[in-house]
XYZ file of C-alpha atoms in Angstrom:
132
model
C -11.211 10.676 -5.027
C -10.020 9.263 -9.081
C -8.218 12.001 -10.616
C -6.644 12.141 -14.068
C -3.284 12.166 -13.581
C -2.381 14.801 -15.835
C -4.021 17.007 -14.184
C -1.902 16.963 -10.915
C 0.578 19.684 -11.168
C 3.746 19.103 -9.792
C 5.529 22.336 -8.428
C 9.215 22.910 -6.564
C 9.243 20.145 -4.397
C 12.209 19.229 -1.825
C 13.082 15.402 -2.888
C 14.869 16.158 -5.995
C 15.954 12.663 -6.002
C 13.048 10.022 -6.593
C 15.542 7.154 -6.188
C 14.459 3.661 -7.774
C 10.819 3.498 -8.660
C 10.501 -0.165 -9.854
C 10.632 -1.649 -5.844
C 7.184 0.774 -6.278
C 6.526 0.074 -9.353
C 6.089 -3.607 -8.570
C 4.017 -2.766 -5.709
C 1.448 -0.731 -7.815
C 0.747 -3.854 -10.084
C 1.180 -6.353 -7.344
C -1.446 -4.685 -4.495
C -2.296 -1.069 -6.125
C -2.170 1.933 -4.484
C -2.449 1.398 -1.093
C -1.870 5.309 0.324
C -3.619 8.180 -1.965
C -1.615 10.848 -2.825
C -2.430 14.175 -1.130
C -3.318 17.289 -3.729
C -4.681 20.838 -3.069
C -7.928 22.322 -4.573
C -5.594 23.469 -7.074
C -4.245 19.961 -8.258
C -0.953 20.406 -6.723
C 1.175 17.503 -5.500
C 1.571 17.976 -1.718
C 2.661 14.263 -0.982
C 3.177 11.378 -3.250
C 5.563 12.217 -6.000
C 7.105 8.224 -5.989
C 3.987 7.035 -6.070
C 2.644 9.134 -8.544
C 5.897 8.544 -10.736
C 5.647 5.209 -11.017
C 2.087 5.114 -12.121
C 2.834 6.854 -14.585
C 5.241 5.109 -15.818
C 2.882 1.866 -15.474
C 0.632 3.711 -18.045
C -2.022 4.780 -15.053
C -4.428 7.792 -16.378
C -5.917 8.599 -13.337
C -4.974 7.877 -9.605
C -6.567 7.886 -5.924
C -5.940 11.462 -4.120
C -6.883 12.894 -0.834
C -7.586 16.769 -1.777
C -6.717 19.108 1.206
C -8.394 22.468 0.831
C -7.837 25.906 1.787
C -4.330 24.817 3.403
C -1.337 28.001 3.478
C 1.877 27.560 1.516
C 3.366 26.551 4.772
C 0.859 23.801 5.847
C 1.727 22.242 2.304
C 5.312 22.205 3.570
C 4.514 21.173 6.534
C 2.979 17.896 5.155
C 5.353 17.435 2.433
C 8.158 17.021 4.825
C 6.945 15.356 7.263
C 5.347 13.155 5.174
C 8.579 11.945 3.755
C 10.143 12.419 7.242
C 8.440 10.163 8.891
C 8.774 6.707 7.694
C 10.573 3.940 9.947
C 12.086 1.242 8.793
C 11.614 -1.986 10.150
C 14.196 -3.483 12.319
C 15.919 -6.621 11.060
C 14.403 -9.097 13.362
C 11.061 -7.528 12.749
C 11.490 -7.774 8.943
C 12.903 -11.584 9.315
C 9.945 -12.278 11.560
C 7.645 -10.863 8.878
C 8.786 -13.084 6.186
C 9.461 -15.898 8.216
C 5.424 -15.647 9.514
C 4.452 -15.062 5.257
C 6.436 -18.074 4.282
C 4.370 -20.585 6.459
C 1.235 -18.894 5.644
C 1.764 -19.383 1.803
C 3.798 -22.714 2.434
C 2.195 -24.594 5.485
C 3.164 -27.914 6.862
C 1.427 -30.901 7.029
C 0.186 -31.058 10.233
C -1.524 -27.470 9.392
C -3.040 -28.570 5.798
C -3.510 -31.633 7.920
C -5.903 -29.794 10.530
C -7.277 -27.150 7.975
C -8.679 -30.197 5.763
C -10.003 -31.374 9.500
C -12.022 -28.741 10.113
C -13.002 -28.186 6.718
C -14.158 -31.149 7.177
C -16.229 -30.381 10.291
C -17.702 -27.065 8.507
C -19.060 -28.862 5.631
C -20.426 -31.704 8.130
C -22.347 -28.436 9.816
C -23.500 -26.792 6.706
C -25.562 -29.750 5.699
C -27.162 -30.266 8.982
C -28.100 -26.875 8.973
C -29.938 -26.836 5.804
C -32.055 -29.446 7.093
């Protein structure tokens, strides 16, 4: 659900330190917001606060948020820790794979454009036999 963004109240939370928000920040404007935050029926922040942060600072007025209802003071805990508990990092090989894998995808070799333009080809070749 779109909700203004000044209308999500922030109360105590447990990360007092938001760290560096333009890593985020450059995210938001890249791909948007891929993960909501996560509100009560009240408009308080249960999970989110970097990512509602930095869209503020981008100038965002409202925001996507998943609204949990009729949750106790300790099932908003709950979710706020482990929310920011658990997160794993990925592994350096798995990381180096990932933009190894991105870097052919955005810069392929010859053979590849070679074989793409092939069957491009091929699909066009289709396409007019069956509009006949």
């Amino acid at each position: 659900m779109l909700v203004k963004i000044e209308d999500i109240k922030i109360k105590d939370r447990i990360r007092k330190d938001l760290g560096n928000l333009e890593d985020l920040k450059d995210s938001l404007r890249t791909y948007g917001l891929l993960n909501p935050v996560t509100i009560n029926s009240k408009y308080e922040l249960i999970a989110g606060q970097r990512r509602l942060e930095a869209a503020k600072a981008l100038g965002w007025t409202s925001i996507n948020a998943n609204i949990l209802s009729e949750l106790t003071e300790v099932q908003e805990l709950e979710i706020e820790l482990e929310e920011n508990n658990q997160r794993k990092e990925f592994l350096n090989d798995e990381l180096l794979e990932g933009y190894k894998r991105l870097e052919k995808l955005k810069n392929p070799g010859f053979w590849d454009k070679f074989f793409k333009a092939i069957k491009n080809f091929f699909k066009k070749i289709k396409s007019l036999f069956q509009k006949k």
